[in-house]
mmCIF file of C-alpha atoms in Angstrom:
data_model
loop_
_atom_site.group_PDB
_atom_site.id
_atom_site.type_symbol
_atom_site.label_atom_id
_atom_site.label_comp_id
_atom_site.label_asym_id
_atom_site.label_seq_id
_atom_site.Cartn_x
_atom_site.Cartn_y
_atom_site.Cartn_z
ATOM 1 C CA MET A 4 0.000 0.000 0.000
ATOM 2 C CA THR A 5 2.531 2.562 -1.127
ATOM 3 C CA SER A 6 0.987 5.631 -2.697
ATOM 4 C CA ALA A 7 2.164 8.907 -4.191
ATOM 5 C CA THR A 8 -0.949 10.460 -5.667
ATOM 6 C CA ALA A 9 -0.463 13.903 -7.228
ATOM 7 C CA SER A 10 -2.622 16.975 -6.847
ATOM 8 C CA GLY A 11 -2.716 19.990 -9.120
ATOM 9 C CA GLY A 12 -0.365 21.011 -11.885
ATOM 10 C CA ALA A 13 -0.823 20.227 -15.537
ATOM 11 C CA GLY A 14 1.268 17.349 -16.807
ATOM 12 C CA GLY A 15 2.868 16.570 -13.442
ATOM 13 C CA ARG A 16 2.648 16.865 -9.717
ATOM 14 C CA ARG A 17 2.980 20.072 -7.733
ATOM 15 C CA PRO A 18 5.502 19.934 -4.880
ATOM 16 C CA ALA A 19 3.905 19.854 -1.445
ATOM 17 C CA ARG A 20 4.572 22.883 0.753
ATOM 18 C CA ILE A 21 3.650 20.887 3.876
ATOM 19 C CA VAL A 22 4.243 17.184 4.564
ATOM 20 C CA CYS A 23 1.966 15.879 7.336
ATOM 21 C CA VAL A 24 2.990 12.626 9.014
ATOM 22 C CA ALA A 25 0.341 10.739 10.995
ATOM 23 C CA LEU A 26 2.138 8.705 13.667
ATOM 24 C CA SER A 27 -1.048 6.898 14.819
ATOM 25 C CA PRO A 28 -3.655 6.956 12.020
ATOM 26 C CA SER A 29 -7.274 5.983 12.627
ATOM 27 C CA ILE A 30 -10.697 6.043 11.078
ATOM 28 C CA ASP A 31 -12.426 8.736 13.137
ATOM 29 C CA VAL A 32 -16.184 8.241 13.548
ATOM 30 C CA THR A 33 -18.517 10.778 15.153
ATOM 31 C CA TYR A 34 -22.025 9.752 16.240
ATOM 32 C CA VAL A 35 -24.472 12.530 17.117
ATOM 33 C CA VAL A 36 -27.280 11.349 19.415
ATOM 34 C CA PRO A 37 -30.123 13.322 21.066
ATOM 35 C CA HIS A 38 -29.258 11.814 24.453
ATOM 36 C CA LEU A 39 -26.563 9.358 25.528
ATOM 37 C CA ALA A 40 -27.929 6.714 27.887
ATOM 38 C CA PRO A 41 -25.479 3.947 28.884
ATOM 39 C CA GLY A 42 -26.845 0.430 28.589
ATOM 40 C CA THR A 43 -29.390 1.283 25.878
ATOM 41 C CA ILE A 44 -29.571 1.118 22.093
ATOM 42 C CA HIS A 45 -28.765 4.339 20.231
ATOM 43 C CA ARG A 46 -29.640 5.255 16.660
ATOM 44 C CA PRO A 47 -27.464 8.262 15.789
ATOM 45 C CA ALA A 48 -29.189 11.176 14.141
ATOM 46 C CA GLU A 49 -25.954 11.977 12.287
ATOM 47 C CA VAL A 50 -22.830 9.954 11.456
ATOM 48 C CA TYR A 51 -19.516 11.393 10.268
ATOM 49 C CA ARG A 52 -16.559 9.250 9.221
ATOM 50 C CA VAL A 53 -13.158 10.636 8.172
ATOM 51 C CA PRO A 54 -9.612 9.319 7.723
ATOM 52 C CA GLY A 55 -7.994 10.605 10.870
ATOM 53 C CA GLY A 56 -5.251 10.443 13.392
ATOM 54 C CA LYS A 57 -3.686 13.780 14.300
ATOM 55 C CA GLY A 58 -1.375 13.984 11.295
ATOM 56 C CA PHE A 59 -4.123 13.377 8.744
ATOM 57 C CA ASN A 60 -6.341 15.885 10.550
ATOM 58 C CA VAL A 61 -3.566 18.471 10.177
ATOM 59 C CA ALA A 62 -3.274 17.603 6.492
ATOM 60 C CA ARG A 63 -7.022 17.887 5.879
ATOM 61 C CA ALA A 64 -7.253 21.256 7.636
ATOM 62 C CA ALA A 65 -4.241 22.668 5.785
ATOM 63 C CA ARG A 66 -5.586 21.410 2.475
ATOM 64 C CA ALA A 67 -8.974 23.019 3.165
ATOM 65 C CA LEU A 68 -7.152 26.312 3.761
ATOM 66 C CA GLY A 69 -5.457 26.081 0.376
ATOM 67 C CA ALA A 70 -2.071 24.576 1.192
ATOM 68 C CA ASP A 71 -0.331 22.072 -1.076
ATOM 69 C CA VAL A 72 -0.119 19.027 1.197
ATOM 70 C CA ALA A 73 1.355 15.538 1.187
ATOM 71 C CA ALA A 74 0.027 13.085 3.802
ATOM 72 C CA ALA A 75 2.222 10.254 5.086
ATOM 73 C CA GLY A 76 1.619 7.401 7.510
ATOM 74 C CA VAL A 77 1.535 3.649 8.023
ATOM 75 C CA LEU A 78 -1.831 2.113 7.076
ATOM 76 C CA GLY A 79 -2.966 -1.492 6.991
ATOM 77 C CA GLY A 80 -5.836 -3.839 6.148
ATOM 78 C CA ASP A 81 -9.184 -2.982 4.613
ATOM 79 C CA SER A 82 -9.546 -0.031 6.971
ATOM 80 C CA GLY A 83 -6.240 1.344 5.734
ATOM 81 C CA ALA A 84 -7.310 0.875 2.115
ATOM 82 C CA TRP A 85 -10.494 2.841 2.846
ATOM 83 C CA MET A 86 -8.414 5.651 4.329
ATOM 84 C CA VAL A 87 -6.220 5.808 1.211
ATOM 85 C CA ALA A 88 -9.308 6.095 -0.989
ATOM 86 C CA MET A 89 -10.863 8.822 1.159
ATOM 87 C CA LEU A 90 -7.638 10.820 1.481
ATOM 88 C CA ALA A 91 -7.133 10.691 -2.269
ATOM 89 C CA ARG A 92 -10.542 12.319 -2.800
ATOM 90 C CA SER A 93 -9.352 15.394 -0.928
ATOM 91 C CA GLY A 94 -6.839 16.249 -3.638
ATOM 92 C CA MET A 95 -3.761 15.968 -1.438
ATOM 93 C CA ARG A 96 -0.777 13.849 -2.337
ATOM 94 C CA LEU A 97 -0.408 10.567 -0.490
ATOM 95 C CA ALA A 98 2.827 9.021 0.728
ATOM 96 C CA THR A 99 1.506 6.075 2.716
ATOM 97 C CA VAL A 100 3.212 2.745 3.387
ATOM 98 C CA MET A 101 1.964 -0.737 4.189
ATOM 99 C CA GLY A 102 1.564 -2.001 7.746
ATOM 100 C CA ILE A 103 0.856 -5.580 8.809
ATOM 101 C CA GLU A 104 -2.104 -4.809 11.109
ATOM 102 C CA PRO A 105 -5.407 -3.099 10.244
ATOM 103 C CA THR A 106 -5.672 0.607 10.943
ATOM 104 C CA ARG A 107 -7.670 1.297 14.087
ATOM 105 C CA THR A 108 -11.024 3.065 14.529
ATOM 106 C CA CYS A 109 -11.782 5.778 17.095
ATOM 107 C CA VAL A 110 -15.347 6.797 17.975
ATOM 108 C CA SER A 111 -16.706 10.040 19.453
ATOM 109 C CA VAL A 112 -20.323 10.283 20.637
ATOM 110 C CA SER A 113 -21.807 13.771 20.778
ATOM 111 C CA ASP A 114 -24.688 14.074 23.245
ATOM 112 C CA ARG A 115 -26.848 16.962 22.020
ATOM 113 C CA SER A 116 -28.878 17.322 25.224
ATOM 114 C CA ALA A 117 -25.880 17.455 27.580
ATOM 115 C CA GLY A 118 -23.431 19.132 25.203
ATOM 116 C CA THR A 119 -20.821 16.491 26.011
ATOM 117 C CA LEU A 120 -18.518 14.311 23.944
ATOM 118 C CA THR A 121 -17.731 10.706 24.923
ATOM 119 C CA GLU A 122 -14.745 9.154 23.165
ATOM 120 C CA PHE A 123 -13.571 5.580 22.514
ATOM 121 C CA TYR A 124 -10.004 5.229 21.197
ATOM 122 C CA GLU A 125 -8.770 1.850 20.027
ATOM 123 C CA PRO A 126 -5.088 1.219 20.763
ATOM 124 C CA PRO A 127 -2.851 1.852 17.749
ATOM 125 C CA PRO A 128 -1.549 -1.234 15.926
ATOM 126 C CA ARG A 129 2.077 -2.250 16.267
ATOM 127 C CA ILE A 130 4.435 -0.833 13.650
ATOM 128 C CA THR A 131 7.185 -3.184 12.458
ATOM 129 C CA PRO A 132 10.771 -1.972 12.013
ATOM 130 C CA LYS A 133 10.370 -2.421 8.244
ATOM 131 C CA ALA A 134 7.208 -0.291 8.109
ATOM 132 C CA TRP A 135 8.867 2.439 10.176
ATOM 133 C CA SER A 136 11.936 2.338 7.927
ATOM 134 C CA ASP A 137 9.679 2.554 4.874
ATOM 135 C CA LEU A 138 7.917 5.564 6.397
ATOM 136 C CA LEU A 139 11.206 7.329 7.116
ATOM 137 C CA HIS A 140 12.466 6.772 3.570
ATOM 138 C CA THR A 141 9.122 7.863 2.129
ATOM 139 C CA VAL A 142 9.206 11.120 4.075
ATOM 140 C CA VAL A 143 12.778 11.758 2.919
ATOM 141 C CA ARG A 144 11.741 11.089 -0.686
ATOM 142 C CA VAL A 145 8.921 13.626 -0.486
ATOM 143 C CA CYS A 146 11.263 16.077 1.246
ATOM 144 C CA ASP A 147 13.515 15.962 -1.806
ATOM 145 C CA GLU A 148 10.958 18.371 -3.293
ATOM 146 C CA HIS A 149 11.887 20.875 -0.565
ATOM 147 C CA PRO A 150 8.651 21.479 1.355
ATOM 148 C CA SER A 151 8.503 24.373 3.791
ATOM 149 C CA TRP A 152 7.393 22.208 6.725
ATOM 150 C CA VAL A 153 7.129 18.605 7.855
ATOM 151 C CA SER A 154 4.676 18.036 10.715
ATOM 152 C CA LEU A 155 4.874 14.984 12.967
ATOM 153 C CA SER A 156 1.680 14.510 14.957
ATOM 154 C CA GLY A 157 0.267 11.948 17.344
ATOM 155 C CA SER A 158 1.370 9.364 19.845
ATOM 156 C CA LEU A 159 4.186 7.035 18.907
ATOM 157 C CA PRO A 160 2.581 3.618 18.227
ATOM 158 C CA PRO A 161 3.895 0.364 19.683
ATOM 159 C CA GLY A 162 7.058 -0.760 17.945
ATOM 160 C CA PRO A 163 9.340 2.247 17.347
ATOM 161 C CA VAL A 164 11.326 3.547 20.316
ATOM 162 C CA PRO A 165 11.312 7.297 21.067
ATOM 163 C CA GLU A 166 14.714 7.700 19.400
ATOM 164 C CA ALA A 167 13.075 6.581 16.149
ATOM 165 C CA LEU A 168 11.096 9.823 16.142
ATOM 166 C CA ALA A 169 14.364 11.684 16.566
ATOM 167 C CA ASP A 170 15.616 9.908 13.442
ATOM 168 C CA LEU A 171 12.551 11.106 11.557
ATOM 169 C CA VAL A 172 13.100 14.697 12.720
ATOM 170 C CA ALA A 173 16.765 14.555 11.740
ATOM 171 C CA ALA A 174 15.988 13.055 8.323
ATOM 172 C CA ALA A 175 13.441 15.764 7.484
ATOM 173 C CA LYS A 176 15.787 18.526 8.651
ATOM 174 C CA GLY A 177 18.623 16.951 6.708
ATOM 175 C CA ALA A 178 16.467 17.241 3.586
ATOM 176 C CA GLY A 179 16.083 20.968 4.227
ATOM 177 C CA ALA A 180 12.601 21.108 5.772
ATOM 178 C CA LYS A 181 11.566 22.747 9.020
ATOM 179 C CA VAL A 182 9.920 20.303 11.429
ATOM 180 C CA ALA A 183 6.835 20.894 13.577
ATOM 181 C CA VAL A 184 6.034 18.379 16.308
ATOM 182 C CA ASP A 185 2.815 17.689 18.220
ATOM 183 C CA THR A 186 3.346 14.697 20.494
ATOM 184 C CA HIS A 187 4.094 14.060 24.174
ATOM 185 C CA SER A 188 6.181 12.280 26.776
ATOM 186 C CA THR A 189 9.478 10.669 25.751
ATOM 187 C CA ALA A 190 8.635 11.048 22.053
ATOM 188 C CA LEU A 191 8.379 14.826 22.544
ATOM 189 C CA ALA A 192 11.681 14.869 24.413
ATOM 190 C CA ALA A 193 13.331 12.898 21.607
ATOM 191 C CA ALA A 194 11.976 15.270 18.954
ATOM 192 C CA VAL A 195 13.230 18.298 20.892
ATOM 193 C CA GLY A 196 16.659 16.744 21.278
ATOM 194 C CA ALA A 197 16.788 16.114 17.529
ATOM 195 C CA GLY A 198 16.215 19.810 16.797
ATOM 196 C CA ALA A 199 12.492 20.214 16.057
ATOM 197 C CA ASP A 200 11.865 23.779 14.857
ATOM 198 C CA LEU A 201 8.317 24.186 16.192
ATOM 199 C CA LEU A 202 6.603 22.570 19.173
ATOM 200 C CA LYS A 203 2.806 22.585 19.514
ATOM 201 C CA VAL A 204 1.575 20.964 22.715
ATOM 202 C CA ASN A 205 -1.262 21.477 25.151
ATOM 203 C CA VAL A 206 -0.941 22.567 28.763
ATOM 204 C CA GLU A 207 -0.954 19.018 30.134
ATOM 205 C CA GLU A 208 1.714 17.794 27.691
ATOM 206 C CA ALA A 209 3.997 20.767 28.351
ATOM 207 C CA ALA A 210 3.567 20.451 32.115
ATOM 208 C CA ALA A 211 4.332 16.727 32.010
ATOM 209 C CA LEU A 212 7.593 17.341 30.181
ATOM 210 C CA LEU A 213 8.752 20.396 32.104
ATOM 211 C CA GLY A 214 7.639 19.106 35.474
ATOM 212 C CA SER A 215 9.125 15.634 35.115
ATOM 213 C CA GLY A 216 12.747 16.541 35.793
ATOM 214 C CA ARG A 217 13.543 14.377 32.784
ATOM 215 C CA GLY A 218 14.692 17.254 30.589
ATOM 216 C CA THR A 219 14.263 17.479 26.848
ATOM 217 C CA GLY A 220 17.332 16.106 25.260
ATOM 218 C CA TYR A 221 17.889 12.728 23.729
ATOM 219 C CA GLY A 222 20.109 14.450 21.166
ATOM 220 C CA ASP A 223 21.915 16.386 23.908
ATOM 221 C CA GLY A 224 22.359 13.416 26.188
ATOM 222 C CA GLY A 225 19.393 14.135 28.418
ATOM 223 C CA GLY A 226 19.644 16.120 31.628
ATOM 224 C CA ASP A 227 17.510 18.627 33.447
ATOM 225 C CA VAL A 228 15.694 21.436 31.651
ATOM 226 C CA THR A 229 18.571 23.873 31.038
ATOM 227 C CA GLY A 230 19.353 23.838 34.743
ATOM 228 C CA ALA A 231 16.421 26.145 35.458
ATOM 229 C CA ASP A 232 14.628 26.257 38.785
ATOM 230 C CA PRO A 233 11.700 23.812 38.963
ATOM 231 C CA LEU A 234 8.337 25.273 38.021
ATOM 232 C CA THR A 235 5.717 25.611 40.723
ATOM 233 C CA ALA A 236 2.327 23.922 40.514
ATOM 234 C CA ALA A 237 0.720 27.235 39.492
ATOM 235 C CA GLN A 238 3.339 27.831 36.789
ATOM 236 C CA LEU A 239 2.725 24.340 35.382
ATOM 237 C CA ARG A 240 -0.855 25.454 34.654
ATOM 238 C CA ASP A 241 0.094 28.758 33.008
ATOM 239 C CA PRO A 242 0.402 28.531 29.192
ATOM 240 C CA ALA A 243 2.629 31.631 29.046
ATOM 241 C CA VAL A 244 5.090 30.252 31.586
ATOM 242 C CA LEU A 245 5.043 26.845 29.935
ATOM 243 C CA ALA A 246 5.617 28.173 26.405
ATOM 244 C CA THR A 247 8.507 30.366 27.561
ATOM 245 C CA ALA A 248 10.083 27.554 29.574
ATOM 246 C CA LEU A 249 9.665 25.091 26.730
ATOM 247 C CA LEU A 250 11.420 27.446 24.326
ATOM 248 C CA ALA A 251 14.230 27.996 26.825
ATOM 249 C CA ALA A 252 14.598 24.237 27.237
ATOM 250 C CA SER A 253 14.732 23.617 23.482
ATOM 251 C CA PRO A 254 17.830 25.317 22.057
ATOM 252 C CA HIS A 255 17.094 24.419 18.428
ATOM 253 C CA THR A 256 13.419 25.400 18.526
ATOM 254 C CA SER A 257 12.202 28.684 17.029
ATOM 255 C CA LEU A 258 8.556 28.572 18.138
ATOM 256 C CA ALA A 259 7.009 26.921 21.205
ATOM 257 C CA ILE A 260 3.221 26.974 21.357
ATOM 258 C CA VAL A 261 1.071 25.858 24.274
ATOM 259 C CA THR A 262 -2.657 25.548 23.666
ATOM 260 C CA ALA A 263 -5.291 25.714 26.386
ATOM 261 C CA GLY A 264 -8.453 24.658 24.580
ATOM 262 C CA ALA A 265 -11.191 27.274 24.723
ATOM 263 C CA ASP A 266 -8.841 29.527 26.713
ATOM 264 C CA GLY A 267 -6.650 30.147 23.679
ATOM 265 C CA ALA A 268 -2.933 29.683 23.102
ATOM 266 C CA VAL A 269 0.437 31.269 23.806
ATOM 267 C CA VAL A 270 3.380 31.289 21.392
ATOM 268 C CA ALA A 271 6.937 31.966 22.512
ATOM 269 C CA SER A 272 9.415 32.880 19.790
ATOM 270 C CA ARG A 273 13.111 33.667 19.405
ATOM 271 C CA THR A 274 12.337 36.884 17.543
ATOM 272 C CA GLY A 275 9.900 38.695 19.831
ATOM 273 C CA PRO A 276 7.921 38.703 23.073
ATOM 274 C CA PRO A 277 5.354 35.983 23.800
ATOM 275 C CA LEU A 278 1.913 36.364 22.208
ATOM 276 C CA ARG A 279 -1.376 35.236 23.722
ATOM 277 C CA ALA A 280 -4.326 34.582 21.399
ATOM 278 C CA THR A 281 -7.967 34.227 22.476
ATOM 279 C CA LEU A 282 -11.215 33.812 20.558
ATOM 280 C CA ASP A 283 -14.638 33.747 22.196
ATOM 281 C CA VAL A 284 -16.144 30.953 20.088
ATOM 282 C CA ARG A 285 -17.364 27.618 21.407
ATOM 283 C CA GLY A 286 -18.366 24.601 19.341
ATOM 284 C CA ASP A 287 -19.880 21.175 19.948
ATOM 285 C CA PHE A 288 -17.168 19.251 18.070
ATOM 286 C CA PRO A 289 -13.754 20.059 19.581
ATOM 287 C CA VAL A 290 -12.050 16.819 18.489
ATOM 288 C CA GLY A 291 -9.402 17.783 15.959
ATOM 289 C CA SER A 292 -9.339 21.474 16.869
ATOM 290 C CA GLY A 293 -5.721 21.274 18.004
ATOM 291 C CA ASP A 294 -4.796 19.573 14.733
ATOM 292 C CA SER A 295 -6.690 22.190 12.733
ATOM 293 C CA PHE A 296 -4.838 24.842 14.738
ATOM 294 C CA LEU A 297 -1.535 23.350 13.567
ATOM 295 C CA GLY A 298 -2.792 23.044 9.990
ATOM 296 C CA GLY A 299 -3.724 26.720 9.959
ATOM 297 C CA LEU A 300 -0.468 27.748 11.597
ATOM 298 C CA LEU A 301 1.723 25.903 9.064
ATOM 299 C CA THR A 302 -0.387 27.078 6.116
ATOM 300 C CA ALA A 303 0.305 30.687 7.103
ATOM 301 C CA LEU A 304 3.965 30.115 7.992
ATOM 302 C CA ALA A 305 4.583 28.412 4.637
ATOM 303 C CA ASP A 306 3.543 31.666 2.946
ATOM 304 C CA ALA A 307 5.042 34.149 5.436
ATOM 305 C CA PRO A 308 7.653 32.465 7.674
ATOM 306 C CA ASP A 309 8.310 35.534 9.824
ATOM 307 C CA ASP A 310 4.709 36.658 10.389
ATOM 308 C CA VAL A 311 3.984 34.788 13.604
ATOM 309 C CA GLU A 312 0.983 36.904 14.591
ATOM 310 C CA THR A 313 -0.876 36.283 11.317
ATOM 311 C CA ALA A 314 -0.100 32.576 11.580
ATOM 312 C CA LEU A 315 -1.420 32.518 15.137
ATOM 313 C CA ARG A 316 -4.634 34.218 14.044
ATOM 314 C CA LEU A 317 -5.269 31.700 11.253
ATOM 315 C CA ALA A 318 -4.433 28.847 13.617
ATOM 316 C CA MET A 319 -7.012 30.046 16.133
ATOM 317 C CA GLY A 320 -9.604 30.583 13.399
ATOM 318 C CA ALA A 321 -9.027 27.097 12.015
ATOM 319 C CA GLY A 322 -9.295 25.465 15.432
ATOM 320 C CA ALA A 323 -12.566 27.263 16.166
ATOM 321 C CA ALA A 324 -13.997 26.481 12.722
ATOM 322 C CA ASN A 325 -13.246 22.795 13.314
ATOM 323 C CA ALA A 326 -15.163 22.894 16.602
ATOM 324 C CA LEU A 327 -18.213 24.220 14.749
ATOM 325 C CA THR A 328 -18.205 21.340 12.248
ATOM 326 C CA PRO A 329 -18.632 17.586 12.854
ATOM 327 C CA GLY A 330 -15.556 15.550 11.959
ATOM 328 C CA ALA A 331 -11.963 15.944 13.147
ATOM 329 C CA GLY A 332 -9.916 18.244 10.963
ATOM 330 C CA VAL A 333 -13.019 19.239 8.995
ATOM 331 C CA LEU A 334 -13.599 22.966 8.592
ATOM 332 C CA ASP A 335 -14.939 25.630 6.301
ATOM 333 C CA ALA A 336 -12.047 27.775 5.063
ATOM 334 C CA GLY A 337 -14.173 30.912 4.785
ATOM 335 C CA THR A 338 -15.372 30.527 8.360
ATOM 336 C CA ALA A 339 -11.813 29.965 9.564
ATOM 337 C CA ARG A 340 -10.537 33.126 7.889
ATOM 338 C CA THR A 341 -13.477 35.174 9.154
ATOM 339 C CA LEU A 342 -12.875 33.963 12.698
ATOM 340 C CA ALA A 343 -9.158 34.688 12.331
ATOM 341 C CA GLU A 344 -9.999 38.378 11.981
ATOM 342 C CA LYS A 345 -11.768 38.258 15.361
ATOM 343 C CA VAL A 346 -8.859 36.747 17.291
ATOM 344 C CA LEU A 347 -7.552 38.941 20.101
ATOM 345 C CA VAL A 348 -3.734 38.835 20.180
ATOM 346 C CA THR A 349 -2.012 40.288 23.245
ATOM 347 C CA THR A 350 1.720 40.921 23.574
ATOM 348 C CA LEU A 351 3.004 39.603 26.892
ATOM 349 C CA SER A 352 5.922 40.871 28.898
ATOM 350 C CA PRO A 353 8.961 38.579 28.641
ATOM 351 C CA LEU A 354 8.956 36.134 31.544
#
């Protein structure tokens, strides 16, 4: 199941500006029910099914916003074949490789009466060393076309060790791409140590890394976080403190972004003071909003690498537009750009 479908361009393929790697792909199903009652039969009023996993959600959001995208990941079985067919319909290039186990399914149940979302995530299938090697070489092959960004999103599935993610970061950077990472735990530490250019994590993921005493550096031999004083419990809940500390702990990183759900996001950068972004929009379908945020961010950065504020606005607009639409990584581009104009961006004092 190796694929390299082209999109756009007469008589040939158009190089992808963004390569989105899904580390743990899944078929994402959303059921909308009037009322969720455990132990009873439900007949959903609406059903939405998309090829997902964080990396493919990023790809779908970026593609909807007009970016030239290539989507990469390990897929297997009939479920994986379905995902290839559905991804191909979106017009993005595919760079998928064959796995030995079927791709998983994850289910979200939206309860209209309570306004809640109940989620069921199957464990990701094991990835063999051969499949991981094939994925790495596939990403390098696509990077030969010199994309602006490679994004690596999701949990590391069973099989590869955290250092394998560092190899993927190093390979993409060696091909000349900038690398954005959205993962957690030891995989995040490995990616930081390998020189990831952009980190996008939520409050809990940042706090787990910075509060663990484990440090960030596989590539630097490990160690504490730059020798800084430990963060207090209150600081480990503050996105501004976390983003600034994460940037300080990641010497090769240019942008560190910590998202806080409906409370917005903070970006810390090497070139200016931290920025906080907020948007007073709430939606019933938040699954995939963080991925859409990253898709919007990279779409803007691919066009204007130094305009962090504009990228942050489009990221916030994309995340909010996703929350208004059923299906992870599904959004209306016009809505996203309209919401981006309503984002409040505040310049913070350096911490």
